[in-house]
Coordinates of N, CA and C in Angstrom, one line a residue:
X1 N -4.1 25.4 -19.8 CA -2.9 25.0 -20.4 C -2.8 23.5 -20.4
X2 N -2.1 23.0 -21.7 CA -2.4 21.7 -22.0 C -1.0 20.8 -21.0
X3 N -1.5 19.9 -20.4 CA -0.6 19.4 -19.5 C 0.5 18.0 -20.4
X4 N 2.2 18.3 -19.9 CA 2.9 17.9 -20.7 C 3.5 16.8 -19.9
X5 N 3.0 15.5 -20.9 CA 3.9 14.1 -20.5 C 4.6 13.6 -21.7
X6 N 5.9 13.3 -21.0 CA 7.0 12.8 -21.6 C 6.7 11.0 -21.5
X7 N 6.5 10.8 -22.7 CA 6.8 9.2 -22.8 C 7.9 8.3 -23.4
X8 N 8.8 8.1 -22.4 CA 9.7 6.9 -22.5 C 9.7 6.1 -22.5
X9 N 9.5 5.1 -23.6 CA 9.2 4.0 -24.3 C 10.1 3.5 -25.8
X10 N 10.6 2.0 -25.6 CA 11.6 2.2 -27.0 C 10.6 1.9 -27.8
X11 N 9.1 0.8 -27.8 CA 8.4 0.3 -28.7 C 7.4 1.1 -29.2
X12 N 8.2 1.6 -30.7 CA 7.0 3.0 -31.0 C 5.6 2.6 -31.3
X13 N 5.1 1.2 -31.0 CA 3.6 0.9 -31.2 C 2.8 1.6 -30.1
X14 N 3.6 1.1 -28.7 CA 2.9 1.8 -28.0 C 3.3 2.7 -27.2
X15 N 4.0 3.7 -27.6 CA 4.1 5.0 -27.6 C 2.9 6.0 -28.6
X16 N 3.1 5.6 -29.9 CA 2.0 5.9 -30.5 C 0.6 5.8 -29.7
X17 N 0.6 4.7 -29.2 CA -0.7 4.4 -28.8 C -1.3 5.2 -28.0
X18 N -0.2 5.4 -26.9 CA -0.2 6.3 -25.6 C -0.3 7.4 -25.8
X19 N 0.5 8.3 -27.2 CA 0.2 9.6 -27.4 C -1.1 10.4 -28.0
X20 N -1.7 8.9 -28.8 CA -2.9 9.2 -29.6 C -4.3 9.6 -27.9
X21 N -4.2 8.7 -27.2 CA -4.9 8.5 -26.1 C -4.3 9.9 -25.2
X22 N -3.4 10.5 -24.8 CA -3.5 11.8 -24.7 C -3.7 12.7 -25.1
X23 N -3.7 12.7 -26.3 CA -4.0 13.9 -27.4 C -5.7 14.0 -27.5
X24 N -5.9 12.8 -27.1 CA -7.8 12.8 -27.3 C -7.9 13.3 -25.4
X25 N -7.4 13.0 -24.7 CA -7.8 13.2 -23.6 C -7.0 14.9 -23.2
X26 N -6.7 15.7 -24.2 CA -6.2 17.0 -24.3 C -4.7 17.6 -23.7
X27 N -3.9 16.6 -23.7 CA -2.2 16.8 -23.1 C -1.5 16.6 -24.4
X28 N -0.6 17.4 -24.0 CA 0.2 17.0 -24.8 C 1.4 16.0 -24.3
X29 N 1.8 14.9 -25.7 CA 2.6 14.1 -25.4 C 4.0 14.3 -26.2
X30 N 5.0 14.2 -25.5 CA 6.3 14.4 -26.3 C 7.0 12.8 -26.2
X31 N 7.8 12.1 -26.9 CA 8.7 11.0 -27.5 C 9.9 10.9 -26.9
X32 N 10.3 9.9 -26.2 CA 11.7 9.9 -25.6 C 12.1 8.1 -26.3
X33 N 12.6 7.3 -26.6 CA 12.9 5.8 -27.1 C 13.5 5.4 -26.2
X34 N 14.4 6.3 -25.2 CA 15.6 5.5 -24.3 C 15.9 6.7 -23.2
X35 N 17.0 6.6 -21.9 CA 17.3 7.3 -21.2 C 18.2 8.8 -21.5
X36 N 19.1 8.6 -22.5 CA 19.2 9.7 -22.9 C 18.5 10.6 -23.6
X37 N 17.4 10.2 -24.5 CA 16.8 10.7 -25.1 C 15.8 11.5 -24.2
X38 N 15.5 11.2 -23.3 CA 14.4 11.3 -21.7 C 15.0 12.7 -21.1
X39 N 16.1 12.5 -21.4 CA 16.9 13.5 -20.4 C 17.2 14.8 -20.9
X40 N 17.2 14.5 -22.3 CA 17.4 15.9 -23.2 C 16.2 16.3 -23.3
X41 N 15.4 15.6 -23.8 CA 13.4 16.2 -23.4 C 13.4 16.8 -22.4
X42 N 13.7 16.8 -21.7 CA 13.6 17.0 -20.1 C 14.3 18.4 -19.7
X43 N 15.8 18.0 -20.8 CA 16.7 19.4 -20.0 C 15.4 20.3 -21.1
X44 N 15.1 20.1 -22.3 CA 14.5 20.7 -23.2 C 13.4 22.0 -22.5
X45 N 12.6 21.2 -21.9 CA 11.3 21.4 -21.2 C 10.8 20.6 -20.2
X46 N 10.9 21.1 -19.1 CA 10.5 19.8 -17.7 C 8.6 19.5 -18.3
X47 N 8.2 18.4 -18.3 CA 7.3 17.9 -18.7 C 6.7 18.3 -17.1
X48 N 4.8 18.0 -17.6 CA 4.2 17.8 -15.7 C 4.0 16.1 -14.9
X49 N 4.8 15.0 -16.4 CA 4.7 13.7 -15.7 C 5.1 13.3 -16.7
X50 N 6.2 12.0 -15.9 CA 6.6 11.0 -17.1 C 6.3 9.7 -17.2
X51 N 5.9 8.8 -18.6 CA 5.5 7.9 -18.2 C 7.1 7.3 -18.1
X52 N 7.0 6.5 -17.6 CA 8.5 5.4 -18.2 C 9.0 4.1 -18.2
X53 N 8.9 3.3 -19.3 CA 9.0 1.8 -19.5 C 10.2 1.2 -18.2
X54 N 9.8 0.0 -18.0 CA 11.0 -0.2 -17.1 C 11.7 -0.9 -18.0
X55 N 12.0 -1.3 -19.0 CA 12.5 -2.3 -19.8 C 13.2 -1.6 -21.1
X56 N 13.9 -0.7 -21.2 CA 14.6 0.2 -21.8 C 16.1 -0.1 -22.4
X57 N 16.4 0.2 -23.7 CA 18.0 -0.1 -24.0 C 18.3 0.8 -23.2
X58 N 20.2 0.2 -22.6 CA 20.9 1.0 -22.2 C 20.9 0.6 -20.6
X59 N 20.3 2.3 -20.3 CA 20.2 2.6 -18.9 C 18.4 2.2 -19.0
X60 N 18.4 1.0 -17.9 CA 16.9 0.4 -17.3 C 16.2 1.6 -16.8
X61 N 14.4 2.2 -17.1 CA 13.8 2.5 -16.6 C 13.7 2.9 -15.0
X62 N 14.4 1.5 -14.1 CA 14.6 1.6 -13.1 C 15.3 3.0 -12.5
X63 N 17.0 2.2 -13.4 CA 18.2 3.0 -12.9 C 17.8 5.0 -13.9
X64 N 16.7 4.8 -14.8 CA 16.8 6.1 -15.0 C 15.8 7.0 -14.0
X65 N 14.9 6.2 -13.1 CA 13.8 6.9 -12.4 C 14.8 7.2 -11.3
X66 N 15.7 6.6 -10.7 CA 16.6 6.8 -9.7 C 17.7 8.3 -10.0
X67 N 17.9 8.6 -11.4 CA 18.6 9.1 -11.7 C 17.7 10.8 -11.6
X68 N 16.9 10.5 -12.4 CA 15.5 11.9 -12.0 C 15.6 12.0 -10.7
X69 N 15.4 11.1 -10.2 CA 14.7 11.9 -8.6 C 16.4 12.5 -7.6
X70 N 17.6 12.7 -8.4 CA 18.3 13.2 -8.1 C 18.4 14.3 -8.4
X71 N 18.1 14.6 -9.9 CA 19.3 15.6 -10.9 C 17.5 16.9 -10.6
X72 N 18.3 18.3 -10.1 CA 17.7 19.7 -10.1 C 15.7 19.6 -10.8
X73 N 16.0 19.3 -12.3 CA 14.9 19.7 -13.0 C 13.9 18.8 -12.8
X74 N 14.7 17.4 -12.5 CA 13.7 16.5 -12.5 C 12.9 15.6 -11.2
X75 N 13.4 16.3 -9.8 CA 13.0 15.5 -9.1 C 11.7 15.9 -8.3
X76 N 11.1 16.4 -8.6 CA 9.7 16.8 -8.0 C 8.9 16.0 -9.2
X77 N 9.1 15.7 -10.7 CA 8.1 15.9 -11.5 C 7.6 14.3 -11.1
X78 N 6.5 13.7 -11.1 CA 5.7 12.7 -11.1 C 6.1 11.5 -12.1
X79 N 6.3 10.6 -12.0 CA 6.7 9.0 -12.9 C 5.6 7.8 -12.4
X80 N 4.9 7.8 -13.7 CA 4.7 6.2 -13.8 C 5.4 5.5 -14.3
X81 N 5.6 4.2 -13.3 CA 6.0 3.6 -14.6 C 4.8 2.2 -15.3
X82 N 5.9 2.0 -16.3 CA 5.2 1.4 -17.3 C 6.0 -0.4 -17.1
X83 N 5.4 -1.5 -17.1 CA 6.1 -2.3 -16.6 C 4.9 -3.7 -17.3
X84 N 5.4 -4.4 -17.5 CA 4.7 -6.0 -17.4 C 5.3 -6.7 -16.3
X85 N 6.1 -6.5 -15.1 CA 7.0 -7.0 -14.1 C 5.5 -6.8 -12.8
X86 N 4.7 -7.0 -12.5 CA 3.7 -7.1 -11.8 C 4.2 -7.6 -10.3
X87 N 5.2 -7.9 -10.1 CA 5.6 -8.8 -8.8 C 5.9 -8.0 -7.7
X88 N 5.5 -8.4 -6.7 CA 5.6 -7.4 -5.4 C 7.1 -6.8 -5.0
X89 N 8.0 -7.1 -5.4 CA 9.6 -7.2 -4.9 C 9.7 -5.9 -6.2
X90 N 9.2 -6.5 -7.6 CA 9.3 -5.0 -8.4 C 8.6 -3.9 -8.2
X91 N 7.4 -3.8 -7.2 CA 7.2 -2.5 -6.8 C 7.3 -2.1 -6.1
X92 N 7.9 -2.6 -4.9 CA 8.4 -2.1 -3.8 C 9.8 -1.4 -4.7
X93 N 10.7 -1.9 -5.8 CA 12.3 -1.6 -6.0 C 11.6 -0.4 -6.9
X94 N 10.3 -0.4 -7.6 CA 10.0 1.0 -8.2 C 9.6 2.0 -7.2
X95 N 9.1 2.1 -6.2 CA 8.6 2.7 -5.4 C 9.7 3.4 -4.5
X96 N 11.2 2.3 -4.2 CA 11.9 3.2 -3.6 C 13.0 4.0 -4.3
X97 N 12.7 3.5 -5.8 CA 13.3 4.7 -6.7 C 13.0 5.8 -7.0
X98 N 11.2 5.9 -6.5 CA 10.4 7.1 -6.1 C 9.7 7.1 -7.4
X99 N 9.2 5.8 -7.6 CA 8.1 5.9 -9.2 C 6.7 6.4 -8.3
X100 N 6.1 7.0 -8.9 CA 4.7 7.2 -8.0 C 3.6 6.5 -8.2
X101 N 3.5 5.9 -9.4 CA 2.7 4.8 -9.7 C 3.3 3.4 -10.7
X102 N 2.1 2.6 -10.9 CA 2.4 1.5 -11.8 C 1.4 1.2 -12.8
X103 N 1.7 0.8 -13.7 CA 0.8 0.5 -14.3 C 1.4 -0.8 -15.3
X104 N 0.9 -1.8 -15.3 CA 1.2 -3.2 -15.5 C 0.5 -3.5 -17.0
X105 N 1.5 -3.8 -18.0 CA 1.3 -4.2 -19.4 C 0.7 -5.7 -19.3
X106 N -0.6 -5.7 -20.5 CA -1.2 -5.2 -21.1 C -1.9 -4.6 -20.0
X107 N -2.1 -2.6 -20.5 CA -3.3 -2.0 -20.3 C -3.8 -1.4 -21.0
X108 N -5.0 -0.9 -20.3 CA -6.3 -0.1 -21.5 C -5.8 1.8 -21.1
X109 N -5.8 2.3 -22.5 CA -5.5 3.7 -22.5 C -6.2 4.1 -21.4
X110 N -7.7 4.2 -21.7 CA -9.0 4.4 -20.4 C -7.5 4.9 -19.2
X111 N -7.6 3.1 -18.9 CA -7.0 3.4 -17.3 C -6.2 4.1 -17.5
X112 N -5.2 4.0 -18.2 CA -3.6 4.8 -17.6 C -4.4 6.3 -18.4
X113 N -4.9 7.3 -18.8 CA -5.2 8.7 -18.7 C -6.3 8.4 -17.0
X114 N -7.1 7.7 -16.2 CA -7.5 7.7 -15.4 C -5.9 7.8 -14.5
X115 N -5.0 7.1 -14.7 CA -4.0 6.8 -13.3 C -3.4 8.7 -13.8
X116 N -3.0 8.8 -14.9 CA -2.5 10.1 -15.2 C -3.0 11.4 -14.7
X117 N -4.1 11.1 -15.0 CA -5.0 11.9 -14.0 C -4.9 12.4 -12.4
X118 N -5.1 11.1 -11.9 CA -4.4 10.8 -10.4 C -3.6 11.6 -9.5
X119 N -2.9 10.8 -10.4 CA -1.3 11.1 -10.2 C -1.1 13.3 -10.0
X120 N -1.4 13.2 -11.7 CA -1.0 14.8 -11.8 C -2.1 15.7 -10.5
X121 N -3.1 15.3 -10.0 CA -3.6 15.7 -9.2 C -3.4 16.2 -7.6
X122 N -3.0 14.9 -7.2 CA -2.0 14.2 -6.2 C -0.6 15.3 -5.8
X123 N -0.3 15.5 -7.2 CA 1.4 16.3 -6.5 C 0.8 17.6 -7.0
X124 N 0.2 18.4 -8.1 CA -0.3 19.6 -8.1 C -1.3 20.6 -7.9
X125 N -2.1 19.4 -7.2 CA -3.6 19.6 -6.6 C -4.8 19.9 -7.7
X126 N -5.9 19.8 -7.0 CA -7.1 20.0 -7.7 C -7.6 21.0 -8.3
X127 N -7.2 22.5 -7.8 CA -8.4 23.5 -7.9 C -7.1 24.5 -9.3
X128 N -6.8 23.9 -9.9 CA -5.8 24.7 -10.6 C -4.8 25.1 -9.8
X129 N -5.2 26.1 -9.4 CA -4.1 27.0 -8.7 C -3.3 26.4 -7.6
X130 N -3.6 25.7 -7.1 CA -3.2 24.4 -6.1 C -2.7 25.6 -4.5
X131 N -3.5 26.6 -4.7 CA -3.3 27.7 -3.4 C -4.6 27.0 -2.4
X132 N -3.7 26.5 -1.0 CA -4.6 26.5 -0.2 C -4.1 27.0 0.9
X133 N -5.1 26.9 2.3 CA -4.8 27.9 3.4 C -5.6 27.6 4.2
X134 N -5.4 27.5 5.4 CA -6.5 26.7 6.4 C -5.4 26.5 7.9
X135 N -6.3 27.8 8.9 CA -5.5 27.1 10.4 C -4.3 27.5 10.6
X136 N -4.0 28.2 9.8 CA -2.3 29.4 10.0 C -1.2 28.4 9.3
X137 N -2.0 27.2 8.0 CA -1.0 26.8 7.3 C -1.4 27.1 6.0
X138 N -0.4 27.2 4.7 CA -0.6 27.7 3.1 C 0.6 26.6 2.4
X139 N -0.4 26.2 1.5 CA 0.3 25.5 0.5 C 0.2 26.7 -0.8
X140 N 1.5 26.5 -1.6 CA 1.7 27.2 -2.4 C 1.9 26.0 -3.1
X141 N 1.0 25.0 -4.5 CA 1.2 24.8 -4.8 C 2.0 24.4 -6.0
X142 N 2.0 25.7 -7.0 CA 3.2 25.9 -8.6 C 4.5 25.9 -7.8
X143 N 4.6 26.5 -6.4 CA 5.9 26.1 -5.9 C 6.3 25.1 -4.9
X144 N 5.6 24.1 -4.6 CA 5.4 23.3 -4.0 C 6.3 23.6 -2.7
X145 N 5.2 24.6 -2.1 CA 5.8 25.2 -0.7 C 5.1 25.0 0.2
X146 N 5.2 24.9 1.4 CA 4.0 24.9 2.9 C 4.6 26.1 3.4
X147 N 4.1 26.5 3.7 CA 4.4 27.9 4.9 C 3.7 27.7 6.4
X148 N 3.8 27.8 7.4 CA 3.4 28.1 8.5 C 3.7 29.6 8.9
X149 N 2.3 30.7 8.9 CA 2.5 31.6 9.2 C 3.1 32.0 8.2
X150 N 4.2 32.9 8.0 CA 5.1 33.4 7.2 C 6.4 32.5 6.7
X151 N 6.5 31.4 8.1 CA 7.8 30.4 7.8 C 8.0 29.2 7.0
X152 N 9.0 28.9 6.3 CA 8.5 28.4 5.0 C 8.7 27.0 6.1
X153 N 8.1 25.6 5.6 CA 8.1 24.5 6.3 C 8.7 23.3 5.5
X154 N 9.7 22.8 5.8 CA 10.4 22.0 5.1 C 9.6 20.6 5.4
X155 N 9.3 20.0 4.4 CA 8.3 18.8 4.4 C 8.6 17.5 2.6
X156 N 8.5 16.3 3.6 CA 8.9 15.2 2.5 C 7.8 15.4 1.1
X157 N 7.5 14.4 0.4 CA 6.9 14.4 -0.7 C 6.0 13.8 -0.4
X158 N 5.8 12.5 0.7 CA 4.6 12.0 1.1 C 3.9 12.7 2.0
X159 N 4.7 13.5 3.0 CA 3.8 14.2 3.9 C 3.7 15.6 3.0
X160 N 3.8 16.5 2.0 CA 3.1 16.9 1.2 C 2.0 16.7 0.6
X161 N 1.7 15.6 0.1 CA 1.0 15.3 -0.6 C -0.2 14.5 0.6
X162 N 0.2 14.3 1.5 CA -1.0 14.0 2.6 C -1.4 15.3 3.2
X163 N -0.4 16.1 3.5 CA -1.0 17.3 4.1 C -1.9 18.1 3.0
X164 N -1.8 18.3 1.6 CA -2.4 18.7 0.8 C -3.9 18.1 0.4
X165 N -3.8 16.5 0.6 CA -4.8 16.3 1.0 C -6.1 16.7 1.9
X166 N -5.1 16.2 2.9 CA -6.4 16.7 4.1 C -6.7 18.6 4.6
X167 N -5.7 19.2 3.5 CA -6.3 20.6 3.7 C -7.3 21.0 3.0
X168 N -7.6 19.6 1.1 CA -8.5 20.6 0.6 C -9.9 19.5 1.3
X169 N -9.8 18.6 2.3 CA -10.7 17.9 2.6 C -11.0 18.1 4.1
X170 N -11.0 19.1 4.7 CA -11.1 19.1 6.3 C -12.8 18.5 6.7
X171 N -12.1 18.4 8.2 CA -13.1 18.1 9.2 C -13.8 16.9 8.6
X172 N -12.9 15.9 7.9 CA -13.9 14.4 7.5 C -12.9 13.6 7.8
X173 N -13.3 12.5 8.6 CA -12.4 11.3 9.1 C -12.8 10.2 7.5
X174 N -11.3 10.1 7.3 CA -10.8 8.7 6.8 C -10.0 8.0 6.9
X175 N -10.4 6.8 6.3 CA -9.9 5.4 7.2 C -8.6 5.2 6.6
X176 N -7.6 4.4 7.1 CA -6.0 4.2 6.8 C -6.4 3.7 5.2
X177 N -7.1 2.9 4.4 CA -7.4 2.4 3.4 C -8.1 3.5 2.3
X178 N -8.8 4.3 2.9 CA -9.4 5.4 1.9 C -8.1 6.8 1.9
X179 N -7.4 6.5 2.7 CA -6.2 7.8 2.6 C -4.8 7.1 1.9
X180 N -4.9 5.7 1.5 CA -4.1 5.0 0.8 C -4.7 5.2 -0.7
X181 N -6.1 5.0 -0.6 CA -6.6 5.4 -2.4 C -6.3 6.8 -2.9
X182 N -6.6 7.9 -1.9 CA -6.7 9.2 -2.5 C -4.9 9.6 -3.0
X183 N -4.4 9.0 -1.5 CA -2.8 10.1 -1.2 C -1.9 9.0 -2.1
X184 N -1.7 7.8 -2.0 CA -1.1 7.2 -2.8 C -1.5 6.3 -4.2
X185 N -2.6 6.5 -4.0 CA -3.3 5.6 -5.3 C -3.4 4.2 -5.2
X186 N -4.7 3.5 -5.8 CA -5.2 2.5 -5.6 C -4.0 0.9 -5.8
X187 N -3.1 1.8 -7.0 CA -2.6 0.7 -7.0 C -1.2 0.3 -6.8
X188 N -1.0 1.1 -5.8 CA 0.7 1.3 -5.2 C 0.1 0.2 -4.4
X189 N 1.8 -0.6 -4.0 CA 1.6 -1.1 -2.8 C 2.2 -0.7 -2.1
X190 N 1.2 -0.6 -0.9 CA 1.8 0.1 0.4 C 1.4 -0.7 1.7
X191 N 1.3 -1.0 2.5 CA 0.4 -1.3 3.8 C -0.2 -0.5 4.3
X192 N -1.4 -0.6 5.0 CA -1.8 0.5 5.7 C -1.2 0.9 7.1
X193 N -0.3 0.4 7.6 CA 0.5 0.9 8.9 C 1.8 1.5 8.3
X194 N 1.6 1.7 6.9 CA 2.4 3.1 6.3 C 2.2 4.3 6.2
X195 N 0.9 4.1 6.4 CA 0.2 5.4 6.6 C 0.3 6.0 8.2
X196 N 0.1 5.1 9.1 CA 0.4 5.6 10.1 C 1.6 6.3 10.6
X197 N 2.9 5.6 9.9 CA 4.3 6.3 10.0 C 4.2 7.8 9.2
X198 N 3.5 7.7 8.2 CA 4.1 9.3 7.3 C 2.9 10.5 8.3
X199 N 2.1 9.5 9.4 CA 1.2 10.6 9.8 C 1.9 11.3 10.8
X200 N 2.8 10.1 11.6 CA 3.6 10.6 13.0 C 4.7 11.7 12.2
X201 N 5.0 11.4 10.8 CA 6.4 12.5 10.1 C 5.4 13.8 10.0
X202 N 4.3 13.7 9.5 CA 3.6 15.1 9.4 C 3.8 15.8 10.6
X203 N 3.0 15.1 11.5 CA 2.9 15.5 13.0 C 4.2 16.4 13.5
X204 N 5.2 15.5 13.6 CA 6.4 16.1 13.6 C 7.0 17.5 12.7
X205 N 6.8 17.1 11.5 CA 7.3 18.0 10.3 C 5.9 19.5 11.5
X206 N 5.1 19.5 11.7 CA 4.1 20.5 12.1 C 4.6 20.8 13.3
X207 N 5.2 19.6 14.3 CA 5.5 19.9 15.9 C 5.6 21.5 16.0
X208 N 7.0 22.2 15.7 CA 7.4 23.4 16.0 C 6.4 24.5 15.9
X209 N 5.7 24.3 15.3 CA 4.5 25.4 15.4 C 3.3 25.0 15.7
X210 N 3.6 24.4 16.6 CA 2.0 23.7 17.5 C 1.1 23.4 16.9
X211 N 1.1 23.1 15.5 CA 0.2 23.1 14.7 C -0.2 20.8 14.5
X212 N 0.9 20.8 15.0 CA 0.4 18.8 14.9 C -0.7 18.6 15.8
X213 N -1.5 19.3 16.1 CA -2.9 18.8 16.7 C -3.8 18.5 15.6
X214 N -3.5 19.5 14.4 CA -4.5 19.8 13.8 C -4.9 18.3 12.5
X215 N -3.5 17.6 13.2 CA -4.1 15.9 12.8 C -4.3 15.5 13.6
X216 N -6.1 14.7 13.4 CA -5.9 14.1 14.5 C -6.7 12.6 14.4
X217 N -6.3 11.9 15.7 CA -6.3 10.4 15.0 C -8.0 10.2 16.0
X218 N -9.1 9.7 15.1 CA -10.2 9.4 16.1 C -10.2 7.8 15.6
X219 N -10.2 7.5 17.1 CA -10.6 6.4 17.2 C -11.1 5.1 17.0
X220 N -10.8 3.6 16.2 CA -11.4 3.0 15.8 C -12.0 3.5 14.0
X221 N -11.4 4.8 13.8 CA -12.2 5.3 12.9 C -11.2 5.7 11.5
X222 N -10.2 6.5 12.4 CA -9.2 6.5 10.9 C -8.2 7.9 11.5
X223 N -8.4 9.1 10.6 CA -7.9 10.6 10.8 C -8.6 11.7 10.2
X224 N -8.2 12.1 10.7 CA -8.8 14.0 10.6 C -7.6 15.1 10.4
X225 N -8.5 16.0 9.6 CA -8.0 17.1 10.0 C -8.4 18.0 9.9
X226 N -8.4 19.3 11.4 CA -8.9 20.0 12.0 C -8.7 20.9 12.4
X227 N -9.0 22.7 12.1 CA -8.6 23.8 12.4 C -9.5 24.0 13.7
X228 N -9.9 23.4 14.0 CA -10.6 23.8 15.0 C -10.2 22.7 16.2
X229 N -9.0 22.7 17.3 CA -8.4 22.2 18.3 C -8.7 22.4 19.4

């Protein structure tokens, strides 16, 4: 099934552009010009990623990414945004509107179906079915669930997407910088002693079911993760 991105963009040159380049890369793309138009797409049919200009009439790309990651339908689905604002202070203010990536004008189609890619991988997993299981824990991915045992486990968006990580990759240590490429993408900025904090929230988010061993930090080397404690 062909995967559905909503592009919000007022300049139909490169919207055009960006649809032709999905359509060859096999998604389908749907048309939004501005924030309301975004939002009726949306109530329409929840897309599986939106791109979204920051530089929008009306309501700013910003203030509409802030508005998704509130409202029922739309706050799980994945946002790049689309920006020529390259400055460190604008990705940190996109990032804590919960954009998940960036991608900085002028770009090449290539990349951004490479970041689209990413991304959609990232929050829905690899293997299709995004069903994993390992060590008395289950990700349901189409419902973006964790269960421990039978109990469902209430867990953030970054420690989802780390723990989803290291379930379909066990028993291989990586370094704070190679778990910054995979879990967040090469070109978010993050620090790597942010990775350390979302590992202690995992840990925790796992405490109750003794199951936070099964991260574990080796030495001088990076982290693991391990059904075998």
């Amino acid at each position: 099934m062909h995967k559905r991105i909503l592009i919000v963009e007022d300049e139909a040159s490169i919207r055009d552009m960006v649809a032709f380049a999905l359509r060859k890369a096999g998604m389908d793309a749907i048309h939004a010009a501005d924030a309301r138009a975004a939002q009726l797409a949306i109530a329409e049919q929840v897309p599986d990623l939106i791109l979204l200009d920051w530089m929008l009439p009306g309501t700013s790309g910003l203030d509409l990414a802030r508005r998704l990651r509130k409202e029922e339908l739309s706050r799980e689905v994945p946002i790049i945004m689309l920006t020529a604002r390259g400055e460190e202070m604008d990705r940190v203010n996109g990032l804590e509107a919960g954009v998940d990536d960036y991608v900085v004008k002028p770009f090449s189609t290539r990349e951004l179906v490479a970041r689209i890619k990413a991304v959609l991988r990232r929050s829905q997993g690899d293997d299709g079915s995004g069903m994993v299981e390992l060590g008395g824990l289950r990700i349901d991915g189409p419902a973006h669930r964790v269960f421990a045992g039978e109990d469902p486990v209430t867990i953030g968006p970054t420690e989802y997407r780390l723990l989803y990580f290291f379930m379909t990759h066990p028993e291989r240590v990586y370094s704070r910088a190679q778990l910054l490429d995979h879990v967040w993408g090469g070109s978010v900025y993050v620090e790597e002693r942010t990775v350390d904090v979302h590992i202690r929230r995992l840990r925790k988010t796992l405490e109750p079911w003794k199951l936070d061993d099964m991260v574990q930090t080796v030495r001088g080397a990076g982290y693991r993760f391990s059904a075998s404690v």
